[in-house]
Amino acid sequence: MRWSVSLAMLSVVAVWASPQLTSAQTPRRQRVEWTVSQIVGTPDPPAPYRLEQIFPQVSFENPVDMTMLPGTDTWVVLELGGRVYSFPNRADAKPELVVDLKQHLPKLDRAYGITFPPDVSKTRECYISYVEKAGLPNGSHVSRFPVRQLEPLRVDASAEEEIISWLSGGHNGACLKFGPDGMLYVSTGDGGPAFPPDPLRSGQDISNLLSAILRIDVSQGEQGRKYRIPADNPFVSRPGARGEIWCYGHRNPWKMSFDSLTGDLWIGDVGWEMWELVFRAQRGGNYGWSIMEGSQRVHYDRAPGPTEILAPTVEHSHIESRSVTGGFVYRGQRLPKLNGAYLYGDYVTGNFWSARPAEKSQAVVQDEPRQTNESVLRQAAPGVEVREIARSSVQVITFAEDRAGELYIVGYGGKIYRLVENDAETERRPFPQRLSETGLFADVPSFQPAAGVLAYQLRVEPWADGTLAERHLAVPGAGVLEQHETQNPQVGQIRGQWKFPVNTVLMKTVSIETRAGDPASRRRLETQLLHLHEDQTWRPYTYVWNESQTDAALAPQEGSYLELSVEDPRFPGSKQTRRHRISSRSECIMCHTARGGVVYGFRPEQLDCPHLENNVNQLQLFDELGMLAQPVRSHTRFAAPHDQSASLEVRARSYLDVNCAHCHRRGGGGTAALELIESLELSRTHLTEAPTQGAFNLLDARVVAPGDPYRSVLYYRMAKLGKGHMPQFGAEQTDPAGLRMIGQWIRSLTPAESEDDTVAKLRRRQSEQLNRWMKDDDVSTAQLALASLLETTSGALQVQERLEHETELPEERRRQAIVQGAASEDPRVRDLFEAYLPPSERTRRLGAVIDVEELLTRAGDMERGEALFSRAAGVQCRNCHRIGAQGKPLGPDLTAIGKQLDRRQLLQSILDPSAKIDPKFLAWTALTEDGEIHTGLITQRDERQVVLITAAGKSITIPTAEIARLAPQQKSLMPDLLLSEMTEQQVADLLAYLSSLK
């Protein structure tokens, strides 16, 4: 058994408790310490710069902004609570209180920004932004205050003059900067909380001041306002628009600045679940929120603003950034290698980056190829070079620039820093390149852990494509696990969860049986480590086992693949080549998110179960070994899917927690507004609400539709393969047992009291069709019923379920369903059936994860590409598009497409056809009173009838009186995953042909 080696190590020094002894009666066990660890530091090179504290006698309480008084060398700092301080730009400086706004403005809840006009010596005024409590229509303020004295600086808070105000909320923006044009620029947020995304729908709405950068002239007023709207603002003449808006589509712009040389406006915009964003803004620019979060689509159903959505200049994944803080383009002399680069940081991770600007123009998001591998750390606009330049533990709240262009960094802890070249000692202890060098094993070939390395198991294992896991904990020396007493989920500190000693290692070794059910065929694939670095961050590493199973080598940072020959349990005796993904280090952190504490397995609720070879509860065991600072008694309801002693609800909710909740929680990175933590009441999970990331053509879809798995997007995503399959990472195959249990749980939930009549009609219709397909003696009747079921996602889902669980289904009906389902031109249907084909009948295709850059570098052949378009089976372009006289006119004509789009743009239009849809080719879905669903382009519509042409080219006429519902679709008729069915070379050939059409 997989735990025997580790338990043998313990048995030398410990006497296992009898099952009859209580915890109080059980003698404490002697602990063997782990003293041979070689896992220290990191294999990565040091950052080129580090932070150095300056102004040692200067400290503030929650500073939020810092600026230099124009024309002087005096710094001005604003604290969150409203106090303003000044101090000279000298190493021995001490701060002096300028004003305490709270004394004069009792309504002030938080202050955010302060700035001075460039000619402050003449105007004698300053501008401060602050907010009252959230939810007030005019609770966010920008006000002008007199400067009574410059040296020492004195501001009169009793003489406030309000300039502009807007709704106060969780996202207020409130950064203030004077531009080189003399105008005052003001940032505003979307006015909402972090969750759900943009509840006020303000992101694309330019009829209010939210989610924008405002540009106003405060040197004069007009029309009863304390400011003038510049005549060259982009939306001045647009009816219904607020003329103050300069650009829009921002979530929460946190700090902006102007390049002192070029005048470019740079903005750091705090993201939602996936990306942190940097924009080099332009007049009238639309930056996407909340249709987009950078390159990640958030809301499919919201109307865009009046201008096209522009791509971010840089976007950082939440793997390396959690709350961006905008900085400055460096124009100083002290760090010449950084001159001309935009420098910025992250409030949560303490990381810093440089971005070297590209040309002024920006690509439109819809036309720019989107990186489909969502595990990337960062993405940048073409020509922009981004580098990580420093790492720290500082909460970067703001940046400041002095008169010489030198950069200063303000930490929320109250200290001020600057960047210096990292000339620290670079001689580092070599990081282990092989598993045998880590100190985790006494003997690797026999899989014997080192003394003090303890095995453990989980109460509920996540689904991982049928692989097996062996888990170990290694705590250095006499270290103990304490509990976090405070809550800071942004850095992974969860109150009540364990706080591990530095250099702790959690280890999981993944194996597979190449013949399912045969232990003799077991092969170890990889050993995954989570190492707690000295900076209190968890670092993931993977060691890949060799063929002889004698050792494992450190995987490259970007990960890799293993080619395995395994027997498919569906087809005994057959072999298939299976690609096992060795996750990149960034992919590991995609699941081990900080919001849930990073460590998701080694937790009380997962350890509250007996060790495999005895009846000692693991929590009791670790306590008796002296490893827990405080005894833990879990009261979890966690239960494995096969645990029939637990209720169906507990098993299902445990399954969703373990497999989904690391992403689907607040701040976890999942873009659907769900919280799948087991301890939450169902009503708080948002599971029964409408899906926000696509309904897959399910009628009246819900994430979970109580009583009806066939309207449940969650159930469908678990049942399918390819893009959209869930869980998104760590598993590519479906889990039949888990799927069946989730289906049973959904059926057990109480449906809504009132059900849409069309839903009921469709259910009855499909039930009849299902019965005919399975039982009708007439073959043609059965075939027609099957064909009808496979026209809809919900019908196909029911067919797939019968294939999996209906033991009495005739073999010829079963084979017929597999062949027709796998041949469907609709990928939403096809993805449900592919796994049922024998390996020999499956094509090695690109799949869901497509490397755009690799495809673009591959040379293509125009003649082969023309043959693919014109004649190849399975390539659907000609079914909708026309080239010359060939093809069909359902989609745009491609006769001269090479003149309009280059290869990169062509590829993007295929990868994401819904990003930009010509109104002439907008798809509509019609639901009839009889429950039939038809989707296609409207070719005729009048008071008598609607005529649709479907993706298959079929014309359908529906009398208007028979239409229960007719609605436009946000998704293109062109499927998202057309290329997933092709090989790399086929795609390159097709692009070569299309590019030649000029």
mmCIF file with all atom_site columns, C-alpha atoms in Angstrom, residues 688-824:
data_model
loop_
_atom_site.group_PDB
_atom_site.id
_atom_site.type_symbol
_atom_site.label_atom_id
_atom_site.label_alt_id
_atom_site.label_comp_id
_atom_site.label_asym_id
_atom_site.label_entity_id
_atom_site.label_seq_id
_atom_site.pdbx_PDB_ins_code
_atom_site.Cartn_x
_atom_site.Cartn_y
_atom_site.Cartn_z
_atom_site.occupancy
_atom_site.B_iso_or_equiv
_atom_site.pdbx_formal_charge
_atom_site.auth_seq_id
_atom_site.auth_comp_id
_atom_site.auth_asym_id
_atom_site.auth_atom_id
_atom_site.pdbx_PDB_model_num
ATOM 1   C CA . THR A 1 688 ? -28.926 28.595 -9.130  1.00 0.00 ? 688 THR A CA 1
ATOM 2   C CA . GLU A 1 689 ? -28.479 31.844 -11.044 1.00 0.00 ? 689 GLU A CA 1
ATOM 3   C CA . ALA A 1 690 ? -28.112 32.328 -14.791 1.00 0.00 ? 690 ALA A CA 1
ATOM 4   C CA . PRO A 1 691 ? -24.615 31.634 -16.161 1.00 0.00 ? 691 PRO A CA 1
ATOM 5   C CA . THR A 1 692 ? -22.401 34.600 -16.990 1.00 0.00 ? 692 THR A CA 1
ATOM 6   C CA . GLN A 1 693 ? -19.894 32.766 -19.182 1.00 0.00 ? 693 GLN A CA 1
ATOM 7   C CA . GLY A 1 694 ? -22.141 31.208 -21.792 1.00 0.00 ? 694 GLY A CA 1
ATOM 8   C CA . ALA A 1 695 ? -25.215 28.965 -21.746 1.00 0.00 ? 695 ALA A CA 1
ATOM 9   C CA . PHE A 1 696 ? -24.053 26.517 -24.462 1.00 0.00 ? 696 PHE A CA 1
ATOM 10  C CA . ASN A 1 697 ? -27.485 26.806 -26.092 1.00 0.00 ? 697 ASN A CA 1
ATOM 11  C CA . LEU A 1 698 ? -29.247 25.284 -23.059 1.00 0.00 ? 698 LEU A CA 1
ATOM 12  C CA . LEU A 1 699 ? -32.784 26.621 -22.787 1.00 0.00 ? 699 LEU A CA 1
ATOM 13  C CA . ASP A 1 700 ? -33.410 28.824 -19.727 1.00 0.00 ? 700 ASP A CA 1
ATOM 14  C CA . ALA A 1 701 ? -29.984 27.801 -18.467 1.00 0.00 ? 701 ALA A CA 1
ATOM 15  C CA . ARG A 1 702 ? -28.789 28.081 -14.895 1.00 0.00 ? 702 ARG A CA 1
ATOM 16  C CA . VAL A 1 703 ? -25.418 27.174 -13.493 1.00 0.00 ? 703 VAL A CA 1
ATOM 17  C CA . VAL A 1 704 ? -27.451 24.599 -11.587 1.00 0.00 ? 704 VAL A CA 1
ATOM 18  C CA . ALA A 1 705 ? -31.128 24.328 -12.509 1.00 0.00 ? 705 ALA A CA 1
ATOM 19  C CA . PRO A 1 706 ? -32.770 22.641 -9.500  1.00 0.00 ? 706 PRO A CA 1
ATOM 20  C CA . GLY A 1 707 ? -34.372 19.386 -10.592 1.00 0.00 ? 707 GLY A CA 1
ATOM 21  C CA . ASP A 1 708 ? -33.010 19.566 -14.166 1.00 0.00 ? 708 ASP A CA 1
ATOM 22  C CA . PRO A 1 709 ? -29.376 18.661 -14.990 1.00 0.00 ? 709 PRO A CA 1
ATOM 23  C CA . TYR A 1 710 ? -30.056 19.222 -18.700 1.00 0.00 ? 710 TYR A CA 1
ATOM 24  C CA . ARG A 1 711 ? -30.478 22.960 -18.132 1.00 0.00 ? 711 ARG A CA 1
ATOM 25  C CA . SER A 1 712 ? -27.472 23.050 -15.812 1.00 0.00 ? 712 SER A CA 1
ATOM 26  C CA . VAL A 1 713 ? -24.295 24.526 -17.269 1.00 0.00 ? 713 VAL A CA 1
ATOM 27  C CA . LEU A 1 714 ? -22.222 23.024 -14.462 1.00 0.00 ? 714 LEU A CA 1
ATOM 28  C CA . TYR A 1 715 ? -23.396 19.520 -15.373 1.00 0.00 ? 715 TYR A CA 1
ATOM 29  C CA . TYR A 1 716 ? -22.757 20.127 -19.071 1.00 0.00 ? 716 TYR A CA 1
ATOM 30  C CA . ARG A 1 717 ? -19.240 21.458 -18.468 1.00 0.00 ? 717 ARG A CA 1
ATOM 31  C CA . MET A 1 718 ? -18.399 18.369 -16.426 1.00 0.00 ? 718 MET A CA 1
ATOM 32  C CA . ALA A 1 719 ? -19.754 16.089 -19.172 1.00 0.00 ? 719 ALA A CA 1
ATOM 33  C CA . LYS A 1 720 ? -17.905 17.589 -22.136 1.00 0.00 ? 720 LYS A CA 1
ATOM 34  C CA . LEU A 1 721 ? -14.304 17.490 -23.315 1.00 0.00 ? 721 LEU A CA 1
ATOM 35  C CA . GLY A 1 722 ? -12.238 20.331 -24.742 1.00 0.00 ? 722 GLY A CA 1
ATOM 36  C CA . LYS A 1 723 ? -12.594 24.048 -24.174 1.00 0.00 ? 723 LYS A CA 1
ATOM 37  C CA . GLY A 1 724 ? -15.150 24.864 -21.532 1.00 0.00 ? 724 GLY A CA 1
ATOM 38  C CA . HIS A 1 725 ? -14.653 21.567 -19.686 1.00 0.00 ? 725 HIS A CA 1
ATOM 39  C CA . MET A 1 726 ? -14.513 21.936 -15.931 1.00 0.00 ? 726 MET A CA 1
ATOM 40  C CA . PRO A 1 727 ? -12.380 21.658 -13.890 1.00 0.00 ? 727 PRO A CA 1
ATOM 41  C CA . GLN A 1 728 ? -10.329 23.804 -16.234 1.00 0.00 ? 728 GLN A CA 1
ATOM 42  C CA . PHE A 1 729 ? -6.912  22.838 -14.870 1.00 0.00 ? 729 PHE A CA 1
ATOM 43  C CA . GLY A 1 730 ? -5.584  19.524 -13.629 1.00 0.00 ? 730 GLY A CA 1
ATOM 44  C CA . ALA A 1 731 ? -8.100  17.370 -15.486 1.00 0.00 ? 731 ALA A CA 1
ATOM 45  C CA . GLU A 1 732 ? -8.874  16.901 -19.162 1.00 0.00 ? 732 GLU A CA 1
ATOM 46  C CA . GLN A 1 733 ? -11.021 13.759 -18.956 1.00 0.00 ? 733 GLN A CA 1
ATOM 47  C CA . THR A 1 734 ? -14.543 13.448 -17.604 1.00 0.00 ? 734 THR A CA 1
ATOM 48  C CA . ASP A 1 735 ? -15.203 11.878 -14.211 1.00 0.00 ? 735 ASP A CA 1
ATOM 49  C CA . PRO A 1 736 ? -18.116 9.458  -14.818 1.00 0.00 ? 736 PRO A CA 1
ATOM 50  C CA . ALA A 1 737 ? -18.747 8.720  -11.130 1.00 0.00 ? 737 ALA A CA 1
ATOM 51  C CA . GLY A 1 738 ? -18.555 12.360 -10.135 1.00 0.00 ? 738 GLY A CA 1
ATOM 52  C CA . LEU A 1 739 ? -20.777 13.410 -13.020 1.00 0.00 ? 739 LEU A CA 1
ATOM 53  C CA . ARG A 1 740 ? -23.412 10.851 -12.095 1.00 0.00 ? 740 ARG A CA 1
ATOM 54  C CA . MET A 1 741 ? -23.417 11.984 -8.473  1.00 0.00 ? 741 MET A CA 1
ATOM 55  C CA . ILE A 1 742 ? -23.733 15.669 -9.422  1.00 0.00 ? 742 ILE A CA 1
ATOM 56  C CA . GLY A 1 743 ? -26.593 14.789 -11.763 1.00 0.00 ? 743 GLY A CA 1
ATOM 57  C CA . GLN A 1 744 ? -28.377 12.953 -8.967  1.00 0.00 ? 744 GLN A CA 1
ATOM 58  C CA . TRP A 1 745 ? -27.839 15.896 -6.629  1.00 0.00 ? 745 TRP A CA 1
ATOM 59  C CA . ILE A 1 746 ? -29.251 18.370 -9.148  1.00 0.00 ? 746 ILE A CA 1
ATOM 60  C CA . ARG A 1 747 ? -32.335 16.181 -9.580  1.00 0.00 ? 747 ARG A CA 1
ATOM 61  C CA . SER A 1 748 ? -32.783 16.100 -5.804  1.00 0.00 ? 748 SER A CA 1
ATOM 62  C CA . LEU A 1 749 ? -32.997 19.889 -5.549  1.00 0.00 ? 749 LEU A CA 1
ATOM 63  C CA . THR A 1 750 ? -36.449 21.418 -5.371  1.00 0.00 ? 750 THR A CA 1
ATOM 64  C CA . PRO A 1 751 ? -37.370 23.121 -8.674  1.00 0.00 ? 751 PRO A CA 1
ATOM 65  C CA . ALA A 1 752 ? -38.782 26.604 -8.809  1.00 0.00 ? 752 ALA A CA 1
ATOM 66  C CA . GLU A 1 753 ? -42.508 26.722 -8.118  1.00 0.00 ? 753 GLU A CA 1
ATOM 67  C CA . SER A 1 754 ? -43.270 28.326 -11.471 1.00 0.00 ? 754 SER A CA 1
ATOM 68  C CA . GLU A 1 755 ? -41.635 26.856 -14.549 1.00 0.00 ? 755 GLU A CA 1
ATOM 69  C CA . ASP A 1 756 ? -41.441 28.425 -17.972 1.00 0.00 ? 756 ASP A CA 1
ATOM 70  C CA . ASP A 1 757 ? -44.057 26.715 -20.121 1.00 0.00 ? 757 ASP A CA 1
ATOM 71  C CA . THR A 1 758 ? -41.651 26.450 -23.046 1.00 0.00 ? 758 THR A CA 1
ATOM 72  C CA . VAL A 1 759 ? -39.171 24.604 -20.840 1.00 0.00 ? 759 VAL A CA 1
ATOM 73  C CA . ALA A 1 760 ? -41.829 22.094 -19.867 1.00 0.00 ? 760 ALA A CA 1
ATOM 74  C CA . LYS A 1 761 ? -42.810 21.586 -23.509 1.00 0.00 ? 761 LYS A CA 1
ATOM 75  C CA . LEU A 1 762 ? -39.219 21.016 -24.545 1.00 0.00 ? 762 LEU A CA 1
ATOM 76  C CA . ARG A 1 763 ? -38.711 18.516 -21.722 1.00 0.00 ? 763 ARG A CA 1
ATOM 77  C CA . ARG A 1 764 ? -41.794 16.531 -22.762 1.00 0.00 ? 764 ARG A CA 1
ATOM 78  C CA . ARG A 1 765 ? -40.755 16.605 -26.403 1.00 0.00 ? 765 ARG A CA 1
ATOM 79  C CA . GLN A 1 766 ? -37.233 15.375 -25.640 1.00 0.00 ? 766 GLN A CA 1
ATOM 80  C CA . SER A 1 767 ? -38.512 12.692 -23.308 1.00 0.00 ? 767 SER A CA 1
ATOM 81  C CA . GLU A 1 768 ? -40.653 11.318 -26.124 1.00 0.00 ? 768 GLU A CA 1
ATOM 82  C CA . GLN A 1 769 ? -37.729 11.458 -28.542 1.00 0.00 ? 769 GLN A CA 1
ATOM 83  C CA . LEU A 1 770 ? -35.447 9.723  -26.074 1.00 0.00 ? 770 LEU A CA 1
ATOM 84  C CA . ASN A 1 771 ? -37.950 6.911  -25.630 1.00 0.00 ? 771 ASN A CA 1
ATOM 85  C CA . ARG A 1 772 ? -38.315 6.469  -29.403 1.00 0.00 ? 772 ARG A CA 1
ATOM 86  C CA . TRP A 1 773 ? -34.556 6.345  -29.935 1.00 0.00 ? 773 TRP A CA 1
ATOM 87  C CA . MET A 1 774 ? -33.980 3.778  -27.217 1.00 0.00 ? 774 MET A CA 1
ATOM 88  C CA . LYS A 1 775 ? -37.033 1.522  -27.635 1.00 0.00 ? 775 LYS A CA 1
ATOM 89  C CA . ASP A 1 776 ? -38.840 2.003  -30.929 1.00 0.00 ? 776 ASP A CA 1
ATOM 90  C CA . ASP A 1 777 ? -38.641 -1.111 -33.096 1.00 0.00 ? 777 ASP A CA 1
ATOM 91  C CA . ASP A 1 778 ? -38.695 0.934  -36.272 1.00 0.00 ? 778 ASP A CA 1
ATOM 92  C CA . VAL A 1 779 ? -35.083 1.815  -37.104 1.00 0.00 ? 779 VAL A CA 1
ATOM 93  C CA . SER A 1 780 ? -35.933 4.898  -39.155 1.00 0.00 ? 780 SER A CA 1
ATOM 94  C CA . THR A 1 781 ? -38.139 6.287  -36.355 1.00 0.00 ? 781 THR A CA 1
ATOM 95  C CA . ALA A 1 782 ? -35.311 5.749  -33.865 1.00 0.00 ? 782 ALA A CA 1
ATOM 96  C CA . GLN A 1 783 ? -32.832 7.443  -36.197 1.00 0.00 ? 783 GLN A CA 1
ATOM 97  C CA . LEU A 1 784 ? -35.074 10.469 -36.641 1.00 0.00 ? 784 LEU A CA 1
ATOM 98  C CA . ALA A 1 785 ? -35.535 10.750 -32.871 1.00 0.00 ? 785 ALA A CA 1
ATOM 99  C CA . LEU A 1 786 ? -31.772 10.585 -32.322 1.00 0.00 ? 786 LEU A CA 1
ATOM 100 C CA . ALA A 1 787 ? -31.100 13.189 -34.991 1.00 0.00 ? 787 ALA A CA 1
ATOM 101 C CA . SER A 1 788 ? -33.625 15.510 -33.336 1.00 0.00 ? 788 SER A CA 1
ATOM 102 C CA . LEU A 1 789 ? -32.033 15.043 -29.912 1.00 0.00 ? 789 LEU A CA 1
ATOM 103 C CA . LEU A 1 790 ? -28.571 15.782 -31.292 1.00 0.00 ? 790 LEU A CA 1
ATOM 104 C CA . GLU A 1 791 ? -29.752 19.118 -32.675 1.00 0.00 ? 791 GLU A CA 1
ATOM 105 C CA . THR A 1 792 ? -29.765 20.614 -29.173 1.00 0.00 ? 792 THR A CA 1
ATOM 106 C CA . THR A 1 793 ? -27.224 20.600 -26.379 1.00 0.00 ? 793 THR A CA 1
ATOM 107 C CA . SER A 1 794 ? -29.769 19.457 -23.822 1.00 0.00 ? 794 SER A CA 1
ATOM 108 C CA . GLY A 1 795 ? -30.909 16.603 -26.037 1.00 0.00 ? 795 GLY A CA 1
ATOM 109 C CA . ALA A 1 796 ? -27.336 15.505 -26.718 1.00 0.00 ? 796 ALA A CA 1
ATOM 110 C CA . LEU A 1 797 ? -26.621 15.630 -23.000 1.00 0.00 ? 797 LEU A CA 1
ATOM 111 C CA . GLN A 1 798 ? -29.435 13.175 -22.344 1.00 0.00 ? 798 GLN A CA 1
ATOM 112 C CA . VAL A 1 799 ? -28.157 10.843 -25.051 1.00 0.00 ? 799 VAL A CA 1
ATOM 113 C CA . GLN A 1 800 ? -24.658 10.954 -23.577 1.00 0.00 ? 800 GLN A CA 1
ATOM 114 C CA . GLU A 1 801 ? -25.995 10.167 -20.121 1.00 0.00 ? 801 GLU A CA 1
ATOM 115 C CA . ARG A 1 802 ? -27.743 7.061  -21.459 1.00 0.00 ? 802 ARG A CA 1
ATOM 116 C CA . LEU A 1 803 ? -24.517 5.910  -23.107 1.00 0.00 ? 803 LEU A CA 1
ATOM 117 C CA . GLU A 1 804 ? -22.765 6.144  -19.754 1.00 0.00 ? 804 GLU A CA 1
ATOM 118 C CA . HIS A 1 805 ? -25.336 4.574  -17.483 1.00 0.00 ? 805 HIS A CA 1
ATOM 119 C CA . GLU A 1 806 ? -27.976 2.672  -19.499 1.00 0.00 ? 806 GLU A CA 1
ATOM 120 C CA . THR A 1 807 ? -26.831 -0.968 -19.425 1.00 0.00 ? 807 THR A CA 1
ATOM 121 C CA . GLU A 1 808 ? -29.706 -2.342 -21.509 1.00 0.00 ? 808 GLU A CA 1
ATOM 122 C CA . LEU A 1 809 ? -29.247 0.025  -24.445 1.00 0.00 ? 809 LEU A CA 1
ATOM 123 C CA . PRO A 1 810 ? -28.954 -2.049 -27.664 1.00 0.00 ? 810 PRO A CA 1
ATOM 124 C CA . GLU A 1 811 ? -25.421 -2.020 -29.037 1.00 0.00 ? 811 GLU A CA 1
ATOM 125 C CA . GLU A 1 812 ? -26.464 -0.822 -32.488 1.00 0.00 ? 812 GLU A CA 1
ATOM 126 C CA . ARG A 1 813 ? -28.308 2.161  -30.934 1.00 0.00 ? 813 ARG A CA 1
ATOM 127 C CA . ARG A 1 814 ? -25.315 2.899  -28.767 1.00 0.00 ? 814 ARG A CA 1
ATOM 128 C CA . ARG A 1 815 ? -22.900 2.819  -31.693 1.00 0.00 ? 815 ARG A CA 1
ATOM 129 C CA . GLN A 1 816 ? -25.252 4.926  -33.801 1.00 0.00 ? 816 GLN A CA 1
ATOM 130 C CA . ALA A 1 817 ? -25.380 7.644  -31.124 1.00 0.00 ? 817 ALA A CA 1
ATOM 131 C CA . ILE A 1 818 ? -21.588 7.701  -30.727 1.00 0.00 ? 818 ILE A CA 1
ATOM 132 C CA . VAL A 1 819 ? -20.915 7.965  -34.448 1.00 0.00 ? 819 VAL A CA 1
ATOM 133 C CA . GLN A 1 820 ? -23.530 10.648 -35.091 1.00 0.00 ? 820 GLN A CA 1
ATOM 134 C CA . GLY A 1 821 ? -22.702 12.621 -31.949 1.00 0.00 ? 821 GLY A CA 1
ATOM 135 C CA . ALA A 1 822 ? -18.955 12.612 -32.625 1.00 0.00 ? 822 ALA A CA 1
ATOM 136 C CA . ALA A 1 823 ? -19.591 13.672 -36.247 1.00 0.00 ? 823 ALA A CA 1
ATOM 137 C CA . SER A 1 824 ? -21.768 16.642 -35.298 1.00 0.00 ? 824 SER A CA 1
#
